[in-house]
mmCIF file of N, CA and C in Angstrom:
data_model
loop_
_atom_site.group_PDB
_atom_site.id
_atom_site.type_symbol
_atom_site.label_atom_id
_atom_site.label_comp_id
_atom_site.label_asym_id
_atom_site.label_seq_id
_atom_site.Cartn_x
_atom_site.Cartn_y
_atom_site.Cartn_z
ATOM 1 N N PHE T 1 6.320 52.001 1.926
ATOM 2 C CA PHE T 1 5.559 52.841 2.803
ATOM 3 C C PHE T 1 4.612 52.011 3.679
ATOM 4 N N PHE T 2 3.904 51.051 3.063
ATOM 5 C CA PHE T 2 2.948 50.231 3.800
ATOM 6 C C PHE T 2 3.635 49.447 4.924
ATOM 7 N N PHE T 3 4.835 48.936 4.667
ATOM 8 C CA PHE T 3 5.526 48.125 5.661
ATOM 9 C C PHE T 3 5.967 48.947 6.866
ATOM 10 N N GLN T 4 6.074 50.238 6.707
ATOM 11 C CA GLN T 4 6.453 51.089 7.826
ATOM 12 C C GLN T 4 5.326 51.196 8.833
ATOM 13 N N LEU T 5 4.082 50.967 8.421
ATOM 14 C CA LEU T 5 2.943 51.065 9.318
ATOM 15 C C LEU T 5 2.751 49.820 10.173
ATOM 16 N N LEU T 6 3.264 48.698 9.699
ATOM 17 C CA LEU T 6 3.109 47.459 10.435
ATOM 18 C C LEU T 6 4.081 47.389 11.608
ATOM 19 N N PRO T 7 3.627 46.833 12.721
ATOM 20 C CA PRO T 7 4.564 46.669 13.849
ATOM 21 C C PRO T 7 5.595 45.605 13.493
ATOM 22 N N PRO T 8 6.750 45.647 14.099
ATOM 23 C CA PRO T 8 7.768 44.636 13.796
ATOM 24 C C PRO T 8 7.275 43.249 14.215
ATOM 25 N N MET T 9 7.663 42.267 13.431
ATOM 26 C CA MET T 9 7.282 40.886 13.729
ATOM 27 C C MET T 9 8.035 40.408 14.965
ATOM 28 N N PRO T 10 7.339 39.709 15.845
ATOM 29 C CA PRO T 10 8.050 39.200 17.020
ATOM 30 C C PRO T 10 9.047 38.132 16.606
ATOM 31 N N ARG T 11 10.171 38.115 17.228
ATOM 32 C CA ARG T 11 11.197 37.128 16.926
ATOM 33 C C ARG T 11 11.019 35.919 17.829
ATOM 34 N N LYS T 12 11.403 34.787 17.289
ATOM 35 C CA LYS T 12 11.316 33.556 18.061
ATOM 36 C C LYS T 12 12.333 33.615 19.193
ATOM 37 N N ASN T 13 11.871 33.257 20.369
ATOM 38 C CA ASN T 13 12.749 33.276 21.537
ATOM 39 C C ASN T 13 13.465 31.929 21.621
ATOM 40 N N ASP T 14 14.711 31.884 21.192
ATOM 41 C CA ASP T 14 15.480 30.645 21.213
ATOM 42 C C ASP T 14 15.913 30.250 22.617
ATOM 43 N N ASN T 15 15.831 31.167 23.548
ATOM 44 C CA ASN T 15 16.236 30.882 24.921
ATOM 45 C C ASN T 15 15.090 30.338 25.761
ATOM 46 N N LYS T 16 13.953 30.134 25.152
ATOM 47 C CA LYS T 16 12.781 29.642 25.852
ATOM 48 C C LYS T 16 13.044 28.212 26.307
ATOM 49 N N PRO T 17 12.707 27.863 27.547
ATOM 50 C CA PRO T 17 12.947 26.495 28.019
ATOM 51 C C PRO T 17 12.060 25.499 27.277
ATOM 52 N N VAL T 18 12.564 24.282 27.157
ATOM 53 C CA VAL T 18 11.846 23.223 26.438
ATOM 54 C C VAL T 18 10.695 22.733 27.314
ATOM 55 N N ASP T 19 9.527 22.623 26.714
ATOM 56 C CA ASP T 19 8.355 22.085 27.398
ATOM 57 C C ASP T 19 8.358 20.572 27.158
ATOM 58 N N TYR T 20 9.012 19.834 28.052
ATOM 59 C CA TYR T 20 9.217 18.401 27.844
ATOM 60 C C TYR T 20 7.917 17.605 27.752
ATOM 61 N N PRO T 21 6.926 17.842 28.620
ATOM 62 C CA PRO T 21 5.676 17.085 28.462
ATOM 63 C C PRO T 21 5.001 17.330 27.105
ATOM 64 N N ARG T 22 5.057 18.557 26.615
ATOM 65 C CA ARG T 22 4.456 18.867 25.315
ATOM 66 C C ARG T 22 5.233 18.172 24.186
ATOM 67 N N GLN T 23 6.546 18.189 24.265
ATOM 68 C CA GLN T 23 7.362 17.508 23.255
ATOM 69 C C GLN T 23 7.109 16.005 23.273
ATOM 70 N N LEU T 24 6.911 15.450 24.478
ATOM 71 C CA LEU T 24 6.593 14.026 24.595
ATOM 72 C C LEU T 24 5.264 13.723 23.904
ATOM 73 N N MET T 25 4.278 14.594 24.116
ATOM 74 C CA MET T 25 2.971 14.421 23.474
ATOM 75 C C MET T 25 3.120 14.450 21.953
ATOM 76 N N ILE T 26 3.845 15.414 21.440
ATOM 77 C CA ILE T 26 4.012 15.577 19.991
ATOM 78 C C ILE T 26 4.688 14.350 19.389
ATOM 79 N N LYS T 27 5.784 13.926 19.990
ATOM 80 C CA LYS T 27 6.532 12.790 19.454
ATOM 81 C C LYS T 27 5.720 11.492 19.548
ATOM 82 N N THR T 28 4.952 11.342 20.615
ATOM 83 C CA THR T 28 4.109 10.157 20.770
ATOM 84 C C THR T 28 3.007 10.142 19.721
ATOM 85 N N LYS T 29 2.385 11.289 19.489
ATOM 86 C CA LYS T 29 1.316 11.368 18.487
ATOM 87 C C LYS T 29 1.858 11.097 17.079
ATOM 88 N N ILE T 30 3.071 11.530 16.804
ATOM 89 C CA ILE T 30 3.681 11.260 15.503
ATOM 90 C C ILE T 30 3.825 9.752 15.298
ATOM 91 N N VAL T 31 4.321 9.062 16.310
ATOM 92 C CA VAL T 31 4.497 7.608 16.197
ATOM 93 C C VAL T 31 3.144 6.920 16.052
ATOM 94 N N GLN T 32 2.142 7.374 16.811
ATOM 95 C CA GLN T 32 0.806 6.796 16.680
ATOM 96 C C GLN T 32 0.275 6.964 15.259
ATOM 97 N N ARG T 33 0.437 8.159 14.714
ATOM 98 C CA ARG T 33 -0.052 8.438 13.362
ATOM 99 C C ARG T 33 0.681 7.586 12.337
ATOM 100 N N MET T 34 1.994 7.442 12.492
ATOM 101 C CA MET T 34 2.767 6.641 11.548
ATOM 102 C C MET T 34 2.381 5.162 11.630
ATOM 103 N N MET T 35 2.079 4.667 12.839
ATOM 104 C CA MET T 35 1.650 3.279 12.977
ATOM 105 C C MET T 35 0.314 3.063 12.254
ATOM 106 N N LYS T 36 -0.585 4.037 12.376
ATOM 107 C CA LYS T 36 -1.867 3.947 11.672
ATOM 108 C C LYS T 36 -1.653 3.988 10.160
ATOM 109 N N GLU T 37 -0.711 4.813 9.713
ATOM 110 C CA GLU T 37 -0.441 4.925 8.277
ATOM 111 C C GLU T 37 0.078 3.610 7.711
ATOM 112 N N VAL T 38 1.018 2.978 8.401
ATOM 113 C CA VAL T 38 1.562 1.701 7.942
ATOM 114 C C VAL T 38 0.449 0.650 7.896
ATOM 115 N N ALA T 39 -0.363 0.608 8.955
ATOM 116 C CA ALA T 39 -1.462 -0.356 8.998
ATOM 117 C C ALA T 39 -2.459 -0.108 7.869
ATOM 118 N N ALA T 40 -2.720 1.155 7.565
ATOM 119 C CA ALA T 40 -3.667 1.494 6.499
ATOM 120 C C ALA T 40 -3.135 1.042 5.134
ATOM 121 N N TYR T 41 -1.848 1.289 4.879
ATOM 122 C CA TYR T 41 -1.268 0.846 3.602
ATOM 123 C C TYR T 41 -1.286 -0.670 3.482
ATOM 124 N N GLU T 42 -0.967 -1.369 4.574
ATOM 125 C CA GLU T 42 -0.969 -2.827 4.531
ATOM 126 C C GLU T 42 -2.373 -3.375 4.311
ATOM 127 N N LYS T 43 -3.380 -2.752 4.940
ATOM 128 C CA LYS T 43 -4.771 -3.162 4.738
ATOM 129 C C LYS T 43 -5.199 -2.868 3.297
ATOM 130 N N GLU T 44 -4.772 -1.723 2.788
ATOM 131 C CA GLU T 44 -5.097 -1.357 1.405
ATOM 132 C C GLU T 44 -4.533 -2.381 0.421
ATOM 133 N N ILE T 45 -3.335 -2.868 0.685
ATOM 134 C CA ILE T 45 -2.728 -3.875 -0.191
ATOM 135 C C ILE T 45 -3.550 -5.160 -0.182
ATOM 136 N N VAL T 46 -3.950 -5.601 1.010
ATOM 137 C CA VAL T 46 -4.741 -6.826 1.112
ATOM 138 C C VAL T 46 -6.078 -6.649 0.399
ATOM 139 N N ASP T 47 -6.747 -5.518 0.657
ATOM 140 C CA ASP T 47 -8.049 -5.266 0.022
ATOM 141 C C ASP T 47 -7.929 -5.181 -1.500
ATOM 142 N N ASN T 48 -6.922 -4.443 -1.971
ATOM 143 C CA ASN T 48 -6.761 -4.270 -3.409
ATOM 144 C C ASN T 48 -6.337 -5.559 -4.107
ATOM 145 N N THR T 49 -5.566 -6.382 -3.410
ATOM 146 C CA THR T 49 -5.167 -7.669 -3.992
ATOM 147 C C THR T 49 -6.390 -8.551 -4.206
ATOM 148 N N SER T 50 -7.261 -8.600 -3.210
ATOM 149 C CA SER T 50 -8.465 -9.419 -3.375
ATOM 150 C C SER T 50 -9.387 -8.831 -4.445
ATOM 151 N N LYS T 51 -9.460 -7.508 -4.511
ATOM 152 C CA LYS T 51 -10.289 -6.874 -5.541
ATOM 153 C C LYS T 51 -9.721 -7.160 -6.938
ATOM 154 N N LEU T 52 -8.384 -7.122 -7.061
ATOM 155 C CA LEU T 52 -7.751 -7.420 -8.344
ATOM 156 C C LEU T 52 -8.037 -8.852 -8.781
ATOM 157 N N LYS T 53 -7.958 -9.779 -7.841
ATOM 158 C CA LYS T 53 -8.251 -11.179 -8.163
ATOM 159 C C LYS T 53 -9.695 -11.336 -8.630
ATOM 160 N N SER T 54 -10.606 -10.637 -7.952
ATOM 161 C CA SER T 54 -12.010 -10.749 -8.380
ATOM 162 C C SER T 54 -12.228 -10.091 -9.737
ATOM 163 N N MET T 55 -11.504 -8.996 -10.018
ATOM 164 C CA MET T 55 -11.605 -8.353 -11.330
ATOM 165 C C MET T 55 -11.121 -9.303 -12.424
ATOM 166 N N GLU T 56 -9.991 -9.979 -12.147
ATOM 167 C CA GLU T 56 -9.423 -10.899 -13.135
ATOM 168 C C GLU T 56 -10.327 -12.114 -13.351
ATOM 169 N N SER T 57 -10.911 -12.615 -12.268
ATOM 170 C CA SER T 57 -11.762 -13.803 -12.409
ATOM 171 C C SER T 57 -13.110 -13.478 -13.051
ATOM 172 N N SER T 58 -13.560 -12.232 -12.895
ATOM 173 C CA SER T 58 -14.856 -11.862 -13.486
ATOM 174 C C SER T 58 -14.712 -11.405 -14.937
ATOM 175 N N GLY T 59 -13.489 -11.343 -15.432
ATOM 176 C CA GLY T 59 -13.265 -10.962 -16.823
ATOM 177 C C GLY T 59 -13.423 -9.473 -17.065
ATOM 178 N N ALA T 60 -12.952 -8.660 -16.134
ATOM 179 C CA ALA T 60 -13.039 -7.204 -16.286
ATOM 180 C C ALA T 60 -12.160 -6.746 -17.451
ATOM 181 N N ASP T 61 -12.383 -5.528 -17.865
ATOM 182 C CA ASP T 61 -11.640 -4.940 -18.974
ATOM 183 C C ASP T 61 -10.139 -4.954 -18.666
ATOM 184 N N GLU T 62 -9.324 -5.303 -19.642
ATOM 185 C CA GLU T 62 -7.871 -5.398 -19.469
ATOM 186 C C GLU T 62 -7.271 -4.051 -19.033
ATOM 187 N N TYR T 63 -7.788 -2.957 -19.585
ATOM 188 C CA TYR T 63 -7.282 -1.625 -19.223
ATOM 189 C C TYR T 63 -7.541 -1.345 -17.749
ATOM 190 N N ASP T 64 -8.752 -1.694 -17.264
ATOM 191 C CA ASP T 64 -9.085 -1.497 -15.851
ATOM 192 C C ASP T 64 -8.173 -2.326 -14.952
ATOM 193 N N ILE T 65 -7.915 -3.548 -15.364
ATOM 194 C CA ILE T 65 -7.030 -4.425 -14.589
ATOM 195 C C ILE T 65 -5.619 -3.857 -14.560
ATOM 196 N N LYS T 66 -5.156 -3.389 -15.697
ATOM 197 C CA LYS T 66 -3.802 -2.810 -15.774
ATOM 198 C C LYS T 66 -3.689 -1.595 -14.854
ATOM 199 N N LYS T 67 -4.679 -0.715 -14.893
ATOM 200 C CA LYS T 67 -4.650 0.476 -14.046
ATOM 201 C C LYS T 67 -4.734 0.103 -12.574
ATOM 202 N N PHE T 68 -5.534 -0.910 -12.270
ATOM 203 C CA PHE T 68 -5.658 -1.317 -10.873
ATOM 204 C C PHE T 68 -4.364 -1.943 -10.368
ATOM 205 N N LYS T 69 -3.647 -2.639 -11.252
ATOM 206 C CA LYS T 69 -2.329 -3.171 -10.877
ATOM 207 C C LYS T 69 -1.364 -2.037 -10.552
ATOM 208 N N GLU T 70 -1.468 -0.932 -11.295
ATOM 209 C CA GLU T 70 -0.633 0.236 -11.010
ATOM 210 C C GLU T 70 -0.965 0.833 -9.647
ATOM 211 N N VAL T 71 -2.248 0.901 -9.326
ATOM 212 C CA VAL T 71 -2.676 1.406 -8.011
ATOM 213 C C VAL T 71 -2.117 0.511 -6.905
ATOM 214 N N LEU T 72 -2.221 -0.789 -7.112
ATOM 215 C CA LEU T 72 -1.704 -1.748 -6.136
ATOM 216 C C LEU T 72 -0.188 -1.600 -5.983
ATOM 217 N N ALA T 73 0.514 -1.414 -7.092
ATOM 218 C CA ALA T 73 1.976 -1.256 -7.036
ATOM 219 C C ALA T 73 2.358 0.005 -6.257
ATOM 220 N N GLU T 74 1.598 1.075 -6.410
ATOM 221 C CA GLU T 74 1.877 2.301 -5.655
ATOM 222 C C GLU T 74 1.712 2.063 -4.164
ATOM 223 N N SER T 75 0.676 1.331 -3.791
ATOM 224 C CA SER T 75 0.455 1.019 -2.377
ATOM 225 C C SER T 75 1.603 0.188 -1.826
ATOM 226 N N VAL T 76 2.045 -0.785 -2.609
ATOM 227 C CA VAL T 76 3.151 -1.648 -2.180
ATOM 228 C C VAL T 76 4.430 -0.833 -1.999
ATOM 229 N N MET T 77 4.650 0.140 -2.878
ATOM 230 C CA MET T 77 5.856 0.971 -2.773
ATOM 231 C C MET T 77 5.826 1.880 -1.546
ATOM 232 N N MET T 78 4.644 2.216 -1.056
ATOM 233 C CA MET T 78 4.544 3.131 0.076
ATOM 234 C C MET T 78 4.857 2.463 1.415
ATOM 235 N N VAL T 79 4.693 1.166 1.501
ATOM 236 C CA VAL T 79 4.895 0.478 2.772
ATOM 237 C C VAL T 79 6.335 0.601 3.276
ATOM 238 N N PRO T 80 7.354 0.302 2.485
ATOM 239 C CA PRO T 80 8.725 0.438 3.006
ATOM 240 C C PRO T 80 9.060 1.869 3.427
ATOM 241 N N ASP T 81 8.592 2.844 2.663
ATOM 242 C CA ASP T 81 8.836 4.245 3.018
ATOM 243 C C ASP T 81 8.165 4.586 4.345
ATOM 244 N N SER T 82 6.926 4.174 4.509
ATOM 245 C CA SER T 82 6.199 4.445 5.753
ATOM 246 C C SER T 82 6.858 3.743 6.933
ATOM 247 N N LYS T 83 7.298 2.509 6.707
ATOM 248 C CA LYS T 83 7.959 1.775 7.789
ATOM 249 C C LYS T 83 9.279 2.420 8.185
ATOM 250 N N SER T 84 10.029 2.932 7.210
ATOM 251 C CA SER T 84 11.304 3.576 7.554
ATOM 252 C C SER T 84 11.057 4.888 8.304
ATOM 253 N N ARG T 85 10.038 5.635 7.892
ATOM 254 C CA ARG T 85 9.711 6.863 8.626
ATOM 255 C C ARG T 85 9.209 6.538 10.022
ATOM 256 N N LEU T 86 8.450 5.459 10.156
ATOM 257 C CA LEU T 86 7.974 5.034 11.476
ATOM 258 C C LEU T 86 9.149 4.667 12.371
ATOM 259 N N SER T 87 10.081 3.875 11.864
ATOM 260 C CA SER T 87 11.220 3.468 12.698
ATOM 261 C C SER T 87 12.082 4.665 13.075
ATOM 262 N N LYS T 88 12.221 5.631 12.176
ATOM 263 C CA LYS T 88 12.972 6.860 12.479
ATOM 264 C C LYS T 88 12.286 7.635 13.604
ATOM 265 N N ASN T 89 10.964 7.745 13.532
ATOM 266 C CA ASN T 89 10.230 8.470 14.567
ATOM 267 C C ASN T 89 10.198 7.719 15.889
ATOM 268 N N VAL T 90 10.173 6.393 15.844
ATOM 269 C CA VAL T 90 10.240 5.602 17.074
ATOM 270 C C VAL T 90 11.601 5.817 17.733
ATOM 271 N N GLU T 91 12.645 5.795 16.931
ATOM 272 C CA GLU T 91 13.989 6.035 17.469
ATOM 273 C C GLU T 91 14.077 7.431 18.085
ATOM 274 N N ASP T 92 13.499 8.411 17.414
ATOM 275 C CA ASP T 92 13.474 9.784 17.923
ATOM 276 C C ASP T 92 12.740 9.845 19.262
ATOM 277 N N LEU T 93 11.609 9.168 19.372
ATOM 278 C CA LEU T 93 10.847 9.141 20.624
ATOM 279 C C LEU T 93 11.643 8.457 21.721
ATOM 280 N N GLU T 94 12.292 7.336 21.399
ATOM 281 C CA GLU T 94 13.064 6.612 22.410
ATOM 282 C C GLU T 94 14.235 7.447 22.925
ATOM 283 N N VAL T 95 14.910 8.147 22.038
ATOM 284 C CA VAL T 95 16.015 9.016 22.457
ATOM 285 C C VAL T 95 15.483 10.139 23.335
ATOM 286 N N PHE T 96 14.358 10.717 22.938
ATOM 287 C CA PHE T 96 13.766 11.795 23.733
ATOM 288 C C PHE T 96 13.381 11.288 25.118
ATOM 289 N N VAL T 97 12.785 10.100 25.185
ATOM 290 C CA VAL T 97 12.361 9.537 26.467
ATOM 291 C C VAL T 97 13.572 9.329 27.377
ATOM 292 N N GLU T 98 14.667 8.829 26.803
ATOM 293 C CA GLU T 98 15.882 8.624 27.603
ATOM 294 C C GLU T 98 16.411 9.932 28.168
ATOM 295 N N THR T 99 16.424 10.980 27.352
ATOM 296 C CA THR T 99 16.997 12.248 27.799
ATOM 297 C C THR T 99 16.037 13.052 28.665
ATOM 298 N N ALA T 100 14.731 12.868 28.485
ATOM 299 C CA ALA T 100 13.763 13.701 29.200
ATOM 300 C C ALA T 100 13.161 13.011 30.420
ATOM 301 N N ALA T 101 13.515 11.765 30.664
ATOM 302 C CA ALA T 101 12.893 11.008 31.747
ATOM 303 C C ALA T 101 13.086 11.657 33.114
ATOM 304 N N ASP T 102 14.210 12.315 33.306
ATOM 305 C CA ASP T 102 14.480 12.921 34.613
ATOM 306 C C ASP T 102 14.053 14.381 34.710
ATOM 307 N N LYS T 103 13.415 14.902 33.681
ATOM 308 C CA LYS T 103 12.972 16.300 33.692
ATOM 309 C C LYS T 103 11.662 16.422 34.462
ATOM 310 N N ASP T 104 11.427 17.612 35.014
ATOM 311 C CA ASP T 104 10.219 17.861 35.804
ATOM 312 C C ASP T 104 8.959 17.702 34.976
ATOM 313 N N GLY T 105 8.013 16.963 35.514
ATOM 314 C CA GLY T 105 6.696 16.848 34.911
ATOM 315 C C GLY T 105 6.564 15.848 33.787
ATOM 316 N N VAL T 106 7.638 15.232 33.364
ATOM 317 C CA VAL T 106 7.545 14.322 32.215
ATOM 318 C C VAL T 106 6.879 13.007 32.611
ATOM 319 N N LYS T 107 7.369 12.377 33.657
ATOM 320 C CA LYS T 107 6.799 11.095 34.064
ATOM 321 C C LYS T 107 5.397 11.247 34.645
ATOM 322 N N GLU T 108 5.077 12.440 35.117
ATOM 323 C CA GLU T 108 3.737 12.698 35.658
ATOM 324 C C GLU T 108 2.742 13.014 34.545
ATOM 325 N N SER T 109 3.242 13.282 33.370
ATOM 326 C CA SER T 109 2.400 13.616 32.231
ATOM 327 C C SER T 109 1.564 12.410 31.822
ATOM 328 N N GLU T 110 0.338 12.671 31.338
ATOM 329 C CA GLU T 110 -0.507 11.581 30.845
ATOM 330 C C GLU T 110 0.126 10.882 29.648
ATOM 331 N N TRP T 111 1.029 11.562 28.965
ATOM 332 C CA TRP T 111 1.646 11.016 27.769
ATOM 333 C C TRP T 111 2.779 10.044 28.082
ATOM 334 N N TRP T 112 3.235 10.013 29.333
ATOM 335 C CA TRP T 112 4.291 9.065 29.686
ATOM 336 C C TRP T 112 3.768 7.631 29.531
ATOM 337 N N ALA T 113 2.604 7.362 30.097
ATOM 338 C CA ALA T 113 2.018 6.024 29.982
ATOM 339 C C ALA T 113 1.651 5.716 28.528
ATOM 340 N N THR T 114 1.188 6.731 27.812
ATOM 341 C CA THR T 114 0.809 6.532 26.413
ATOM 342 C C THR T 114 2.018 6.152 25.572
ATOM 343 N N GLN T 115 3.146 6.853 25.764
ATOM 344 C CA GLN T 115 4.332 6.517 24.962
ATOM 345 C C GLN T 115 4.838 5.136 25.308
ATOM 346 N N GLU T 116 4.727 4.726 26.582
ATOM 347 C CA GLU T 116 5.142 3.370 26.944
ATOM 348 C C GLU T 116 4.292 2.337 26.218
ATOM 349 N N GLU T 117 2.976 2.584 26.159
ATOM 350 C CA GLU T 117 2.058 1.696 25.453
ATOM 351 C C GLU T 117 2.377 1.635 23.961
ATOM 352 N N VAL T 118 2.597 2.804 23.381
ATOM 353 C CA VAL T 118 2.870 2.895 21.943
ATOM 354 C C VAL T 118 4.155 2.155 21.604
ATOM 355 N N LEU T 119 5.203 2.377 22.372
ATOM 356 C CA LEU T 119 6.475 1.701 22.104
ATOM 357 C C LEU T 119 6.353 0.190 22.324
ATOM 358 N N LYS T 120 5.600 -0.204 23.338
ATOM 359 C CA LYS T 120 5.387 -1.632 23.590
ATOM 360 C C LYS T 120 4.640 -2.261 22.411
ATOM 361 N N THR T 121 3.629 -1.577 21.912
ATOM 362 C CA THR T 121 2.873 -2.073 20.759
ATOM 363 C C THR T 121 3.776 -2.174 19.537
ATOM 364 N N TYR T 122 4.576 -1.136 19.305
ATOM 365 C CA TYR T 122 5.475 -1.132 18.151
ATOM 366 C C TYR T 122 6.463 -2.290 18.222
ATOM 367 N N HIS T 123 7.127 -2.421 19.362
ATOM 368 C CA HIS T 123 8.148 -3.469 19.489
ATOM 369 C C HIS T 123 7.520 -4.858 19.492
ATOM 370 N N GLY T 124 6.335 -5.001 20.078
ATOM 371 C CA GLY T 124 5.635 -6.286 20.070
ATOM 372 C C GLY T 124 5.249 -6.693 18.667
ATOM 373 N N ALA T 125 4.764 -5.735 17.884
ATOM 374 C CA ALA T 125 4.352 -6.031 16.502
ATOM 375 C C ALA T 125 5.568 -6.371 15.647
ATOM 376 N N ASN T 126 6.642 -5.647 15.808
ATOM 377 C CA ASN T 126 7.834 -5.897 15.001
ATOM 378 C C ASN T 126 8.544 -7.175 15.402
ATOM 379 N N ASP T 127 8.569 -7.483 16.697
ATOM 380 C CA ASP T 127 9.202 -8.728 17.128
ATOM 381 C C ASP T 127 8.434 -9.921 16.579
ATOM 382 N N GLY T 128 7.113 -9.840 16.601
ATOM 383 C CA GLY T 128 6.291 -10.927 16.087
ATOM 384 C C GLY T 128 6.503 -11.141 14.606
ATOM 385 N N VAL T 129 6.606 -10.064 13.839
ATOM 386 C CA VAL T 129 6.805 -10.170 12.396
ATOM 387 C C VAL T 129 8.152 -10.777 12.088
ATOM 388 N N GLU T 130 9.180 -10.311 12.782
ATOM 389 C CA GLU T 130 10.524 -10.835 12.533
ATOM 390 C C GLU T 130 10.591 -12.316 12.883
ATOM 391 N N ASN T 131 10.001 -12.694 14.018
ATOM 392 C CA ASN T 131 10.046 -14.090 14.418
ATOM 393 C C ASN T 131 9.229 -14.961 13.480
ATOM 394 N N LYS T 132 8.087 -14.466 13.025
ATOM 395 C CA LYS T 132 7.243 -15.225 12.106
ATOM 396 C C LYS T 132 7.987 -15.461 10.794
ATOM 397 N N ASP T 133 8.675 -14.432 10.297
ATOM 398 C CA ASP T 133 9.426 -14.572 9.055
ATOM 399 C C ASP T 133 10.551 -15.589 9.214
ATOM 400 N N LYS T 134 11.242 -15.547 10.344
ATOM 401 C CA LYS T 134 12.332 -16.488 10.580
ATOM 402 C C LYS T 134 11.794 -17.908 10.661
ATOM 403 N N ASP T 135 10.655 -18.073 11.367
ATOM 404 C CA ASP T 135 10.065 -19.405 11.500
ATOM 405 C C ASP T 135 9.614 -19.931 10.146
ATOM 406 N N ALA T 136 9.023 -19.072 9.333
ATOM 407 C CA ALA T 136 8.542 -19.497 8.016
ATOM 408 C C ALA T 136 9.713 -19.893 7.128
ATOM 409 N N ALA T 137 10.824 -19.206 7.250
ATOM 410 C CA ALA T 137 11.987 -19.489 6.407
ATOM 411 C C ALA T 137 12.639 -20.810 6.795
ATOM 412 N N THR T 138 12.496 -21.220 8.061
ATOM 413 C CA THR T 138 13.154 -22.435 8.511
ATOM 414 C C THR T 138 12.167 -23.547 8.845
ATOM 415 N N SER T 139 10.924 -23.410 8.401
ATOM 416 C CA SER T 139 9.909 -24.415 8.690
ATOM 417 C C SER T 139 10.247 -25.721 7.974
ATOM 418 N N VAL T 140 10.104 -26.834 8.705
ATOM 419 C CA VAL T 140 10.383 -28.142 8.125
ATOM 420 C C VAL T 140 9.121 -28.975 8.018
ATOM 421 N N GLU T 141 7.963 -28.324 8.236
ATOM 422 C CA GLU T 141 6.695 -29.053 8.138
ATOM 423 C C GLU T 141 6.489 -29.526 6.700
ATOM 424 N N GLY T 142 5.977 -30.717 6.565
ATOM 425 C CA GLY T 142 5.672 -31.257 5.254
ATOM 426 C C GLY T 142 6.863 -31.869 4.528
ATOM 427 N N LEU T 143 8.023 -31.867 5.160
ATOM 428 C CA LEU T 143 9.202 -32.466 4.524
ATOM 429 C C LEU T 143 9.331 -33.918 4.978
ATOM 430 N N GLU T 144 9.733 -34.744 4.057
ATOM 431 C CA GLU T 144 10.014 -36.133 4.388
ATOM 432 C C GLU T 144 11.394 -36.216 5.036
ATOM 433 N N GLU T 145 11.627 -37.256 5.798
ATOM 434 C CA GLU T 145 12.914 -37.416 6.445
ATOM 435 C C GLU T 145 14.001 -37.527 5.384
ATOM 436 N N GLY T 146 15.045 -36.753 5.557
ATOM 437 C CA GLY T 146 16.154 -36.744 4.623
ATOM 438 C C GLY T 146 15.963 -35.775 3.457
ATOM 439 N N GLU T 147 14.797 -35.181 3.360
ATOM 440 C CA GLU T 147 14.521 -34.234 2.262
ATOM 441 C C GLU T 147 15.066 -32.858 2.652
ATOM 442 N N ALA T 148 15.723 -32.194 1.698
ATOM 443 C CA ALA T 148 16.286 -30.866 1.956
ATOM 444 C C ALA T 148 15.191 -29.817 1.873
ATOM 445 N N PHE T 149 15.414 -28.739 2.585
ATOM 446 C CA PHE T 149 14.446 -27.635 2.499
ATOM 447 C C PHE T 149 15.021 -26.445 1.861
#
């Protein structure tokens, strides 16, 4: 009886045109948030590692150290997950940018420049990490002539 008094719920209009500038804003903000999340987890790992070392050197309770190691391990486990979600969202943004670039109002949107900046930052940070890892793996500094690495 009560449900008969309520007006019918409006249905979602699936034929509504896509608001490309708004979608660009949403996708850009998602990537920004994910980049902050990855950075926060990585900072947390560095901070917690130094705190763990100080706990161990100061002779803290073994139980506290064990629990703190568990906290640190959880943070370490979150980084790969966050990075994979970030790369998925970056790919989603890049595909959207390719398909929406010729739509009305997209390039004029304030978010067009923002997404370019965000993607440039993402790719710059990832290229640097990959190159640094490759350089570290093939570094020959400190080796004597004829010594294998």
